[in-house]
Coordinates of C-alpha atoms in Angstrom, one line a residue:
M288 CA 76.3 -100.4 8.1
T289 CA 73.4 -100.9 10.0
G290 CA 68.9 -100.2 9.9
G291 CA 70.4 -101.4 5.3
N292 CA 66.8 -102.1 4.6
G293 CA 65.1 -98.9 6.1
F294 CA 64.0 -96.2 3.5
I295 CA 67.0 -94.5 4.4
G296 CA 69.2 -97.1 4.5
K297 CA 68.5 -98.7 1.7
Y298 CA 69.2 -96.0 -0.6
F299 CA 72.3 -95.2 1.4
V300 CA 73.6 -99.0 0.1
K301 CA 71.4 -99.5 -3.6
Y302 CA 74.0 -96.1 -4.3
L303 CA 77.2 -98.0 -2.7
L304 CA 77.2 -101.2 -3.9
E305 CA 76.2 -99.8 -7.3
M306 CA 80.4 -97.8 -6.9
G307 CA 81.6 -100.6 -6.6
Q308 CA 81.8 -100.4 -2.8
E309 CA 82.0 -103.9 0.2
L310 CA 78.9 -103.1 2.7
I311 CA 78.1 -105.4 5.2
N312 CA 74.2 -104.4 6.0
I313 CA 73.2 -105.0 9.5
D314 CA 69.4 -105.1 9.4
K315 CA 66.5 -106.4 12.0
L316 CA 63.9 -106.2 9.7
T317 CA 61.5 -104.5 11.8
Y318 CA 57.8 -104.3 10.1
A319 CA 58.9 -100.7 7.8
A320 CA 62.0 -102.7 6.8
D321 CA 61.5 -103.1 2.8
K322 CA 62.4 -107.0 2.2
K323 CA 60.9 -106.8 -2.6
I324 CA 64.9 -105.1 -2.5
Q325 CA 66.5 -108.1 -0.2
P326 CA 67.0 -110.0 -4.4
W327 CA 68.4 -107.2 -5.8
F328 CA 70.5 -106.5 -2.7
Y329 CA 72.0 -110.7 -2.3
E330 CA 73.0 -111.3 -6.6
Q331 CA 75.8 -108.2 -5.4
P332 CA 79.2 -110.3 -4.8
N333 CA 79.3 -107.1 -2.8
Y334 CA 77.1 -107.3 -0.4
S335 CA 76.7 -109.1 2.8
F336 CA 73.9 -109.7 5.0
I337 CA 73.6 -109.6 9.2
H338 CA 70.2 -110.6 10.8
G339 CA 70.4 -108.7 13.7
D340 CA 69.2 -106.1 16.3
V341 CA 72.2 -103.3 17.1
A342 CA 71.2 -103.1 20.7
H343 CA 72.4 -106.8 21.3
L344 CA 74.4 -107.3 18.6
E345 CA 77.7 -108.5 20.2
T346 CA 80.6 -108.2 17.7
I347 CA 80.6 -106.6 14.3
P348 CA 82.8 -107.8 11.5
E349 CA 86.0 -105.8 10.4
C350 CA 85.4 -102.3 9.0
D351 CA 86.9 -98.7 7.9
F352 CA 83.0 -97.3 8.5
I353 CA 80.1 -97.7 10.7
V354 CA 77.3 -96.1 8.8
N355 CA 74.2 -96.1 11.8
F356 CA 70.7 -95.7 9.9
A357 CA 69.6 -97.9 12.7
A358 CA 66.2 -96.5 14.5
E359 CA 62.9 -96.4 15.6
S360 CA 61.6 -93.2 13.5
H361 CA 58.1 -92.7 13.4
V362 CA 56.6 -90.5 15.8
D363 CA 53.1 -91.0 16.7
N364 CA 54.2 -94.1 17.1
S365 CA 57.1 -92.7 20.3
I366 CA 54.2 -91.0 21.5
R367 CA 51.9 -94.3 21.8
K368 CA 55.3 -96.3 23.5
S369 CA 58.8 -95.2 23.7
T370 CA 60.4 -97.7 25.5
H371 CA 61.8 -99.5 22.5
F372 CA 62.8 -96.2 20.9
T373 CA 65.1 -95.6 23.5
T374 CA 65.8 -99.7 23.2
T375 CA 67.3 -99.4 19.4
N376 CA 68.7 -95.4 19.1
A377 CA 70.1 -94.8 22.9
I378 CA 70.9 -97.6 23.8
G379 CA 72.1 -99.8 19.9
V380 CA 74.1 -96.8 19.5
Q381 CA 76.0 -97.3 23.1
N382 CA 75.7 -101.4 22.1
L383 CA 77.1 -100.6 18.9
L384 CA 80.7 -98.5 20.7
E385 CA 81.0 -100.3 23.4
I386 CA 81.8 -102.8 20.3
V387 CA 84.0 -101.2 19.3
R388 CA 86.1 -99.6 21.8
T389 CA 86.9 -102.9 22.7
Y390 CA 89.7 -102.5 18.7
E391 CA 92.6 -101.5 18.7
P392 CA 93.0 -98.0 17.8
S393 CA 94.2 -98.2 14.8
L394 CA 91.6 -100.8 14.0
R395 CA 88.8 -98.6 15.1
P396 CA 86.1 -97.6 11.5
V397 CA 84.5 -93.6 11.5
F398 CA 81.6 -94.1 13.9
V399 CA 78.9 -92.8 10.8
Q400 CA 75.3 -91.5 13.3
I401 CA 72.7 -91.1 10.9
S402 CA 70.7 -88.2 13.4
T403 CA 67.6 -86.0 13.1
D404 CA 67.2 -82.0 12.8
E405 CA 64.2 -82.8 15.3
V406 CA 67.5 -82.3 17.8
Y407 CA 66.9 -78.7 18.0
G408 CA 63.4 -78.5 19.0
D409 CA 61.1 -75.9 17.7
N410 CA 61.8 -72.8 15.3
A411 CA 59.4 -70.5 13.3
E412 CA 62.4 -69.2 11.4
G413 CA 65.7 -68.2 10.3
Y414 CA 67.7 -71.6 11.3
F415 CA 69.8 -73.7 13.5
T416 CA 73.6 -74.5 13.6
E417 CA 75.7 -76.5 14.9
D418 CA 76.6 -75.0 17.6
S419 CA 72.5 -74.9 18.8
P420 CA 71.2 -76.2 21.8
L421 CA 69.3 -79.4 21.3
R422 CA 65.3 -79.2 22.6
P423 CA 64.4 -82.7 21.8
S424 CA 60.5 -81.8 21.9
N425 CA 59.1 -85.6 21.5
P426 CA 60.4 -89.2 22.8
Y427 CA 61.2 -90.0 19.5
S428 CA 63.9 -87.3 19.2
A429 CA 64.8 -87.6 22.4
S430 CA 66.1 -90.6 22.0
K431 CA 67.8 -89.4 19.6
A432 CA 69.9 -87.1 21.8
A433 CA 71.2 -89.5 23.7
G434 CA 72.4 -91.5 21.2
E435 CA 74.2 -88.3 19.8
N436 CA 75.0 -88.0 23.6
I437 CA 76.3 -91.3 24.6
L438 CA 78.2 -91.0 21.1
Y439 CA 80.6 -87.7 21.8
A440 CA 81.4 -88.9 26.0
Y441 CA 82.5 -92.6 24.0
A442 CA 84.5 -90.2 21.5
R443 CA 86.2 -88.6 23.9
T444 CA 86.6 -91.2 26.4
Y445 CA 87.2 -93.6 24.1
D446 CA 88.7 -91.3 21.2
I447 CA 86.6 -92.9 19.1
K448 CA 86.6 -91.4 15.3
Y449 CA 83.0 -90.1 14.7
Q450 CA 80.4 -88.1 12.0
T451 CA 76.7 -87.4 12.6
V452 CA 74.7 -85.8 10.1
R453 CA 70.8 -84.4 11.1
M454 CA 68.9 -84.6 7.7
C455 CA 65.0 -82.6 7.4
N456 CA 62.1 -85.4 6.5
N457 CA 62.9 -87.3 3.7
Y458 CA 60.4 -88.7 0.6
G459 CA 60.9 -90.3 -2.6
I460 CA 59.8 -93.0 -3.9
R461 CA 59.2 -97.0 -1.8
Q462 CA 58.6 -94.4 1.6
Y463 CA 56.9 -96.8 4.0
P464 CA 53.0 -95.2 4.3
E465 CA 53.2 -94.1 8.0
K466 CA 55.2 -91.4 7.0
L467 CA 53.3 -88.3 5.6
I468 CA 53.4 -88.1 2.1
P469 CA 53.1 -91.2 0.8
R470 CA 50.1 -91.8 3.6
S471 CA 48.6 -89.0 2.1
I472 CA 48.9 -89.8 -1.5
L473 CA 47.4 -93.2 -0.5
R474 CA 44.0 -91.6 1.3
L475 CA 44.3 -88.6 -1.2
L476 CA 43.9 -91.8 -4.0
G477 CA 41.5 -93.3 -1.6
G478 CA 39.1 -90.4 -2.1
R479 CA 39.5 -89.7 2.0
K480 CA 41.5 -86.2 2.6
A481 CA 45.2 -86.2 3.8
Q482 CA 45.5 -85.4 7.4
L483 CA 47.8 -82.5 9.2
H484 CA 49.1 -82.3 12.4
G485 CA 47.5 -79.4 14.7
N486 CA 45.8 -76.8 12.3
G487 CA 48.5 -76.4 9.4
S488 CA 50.2 -73.4 10.3
Y489 CA 53.4 -76.1 11.5
L490 CA 56.7 -76.0 8.6
R491 CA 58.2 -78.9 7.7
S492 CA 61.3 -78.9 5.8
W493 CA 61.6 -82.1 3.0
L494 CA 64.9 -83.2 1.7
N495 CA 64.5 -86.0 -1.7
V496 CA 65.8 -88.5 0.1
Q497 CA 69.1 -89.6 -3.2
D498 CA 70.1 -85.8 -2.0
A499 CA 70.1 -87.4 1.2
V500 CA 72.2 -90.5 0.9
E501 CA 74.7 -88.6 -1.7
A502 CA 75.2 -86.1 0.4
I503 CA 76.2 -88.7 3.6
L504 CA 78.6 -90.4 1.1
I505 CA 80.4 -86.6 1.4
V506 CA 80.0 -86.4 4.5
I507 CA 82.0 -89.4 5.0
T508 CA 85.1 -89.7 2.1
K509 CA 85.4 -85.3 2.9

């Protein structure tokens, strides 16, 4: 898997390691990566680590699945400077797929893309479905939608098996404090007000990170 030191990724790594699965984590270890969990990872006999950037990898070890968590994911950062979002979230996906397509078809892993519900854009009422059009509304979600479309094109052109998971916002313990819930908690603990986007009328959906990783594994295995 890629991005195993990110917020959702580290929960997924821990979940699989505790189940006894053999797992190789490829992570760039950016500012938002949790480096404190690395010692626990290394204590597990079924864990391996490769320090690398998905946009520049030249090869990946033989595996059954590639679960691509690697992403730049903070919307506000994408609005300030979007280039590295495109590099990781779109070109990074393409680079991984370029590696996969060089394998013999029988040896190609299933490509599991961890995406976001933000590729759909805004929705004031009702629900999106898998057939809803993609209308991303910020550079982050646009880069994730681009990654998805690259995946679908490669899947059809090169017969690569894939699965896509579009999750809503995750929350949980040890989340990097640039995200809304931990940032708000820290501000309130410091005697400051929580900050809201717009006039406070926006709606958000939230999913506990442990529920999310269990759901991802169900998608992969079922």
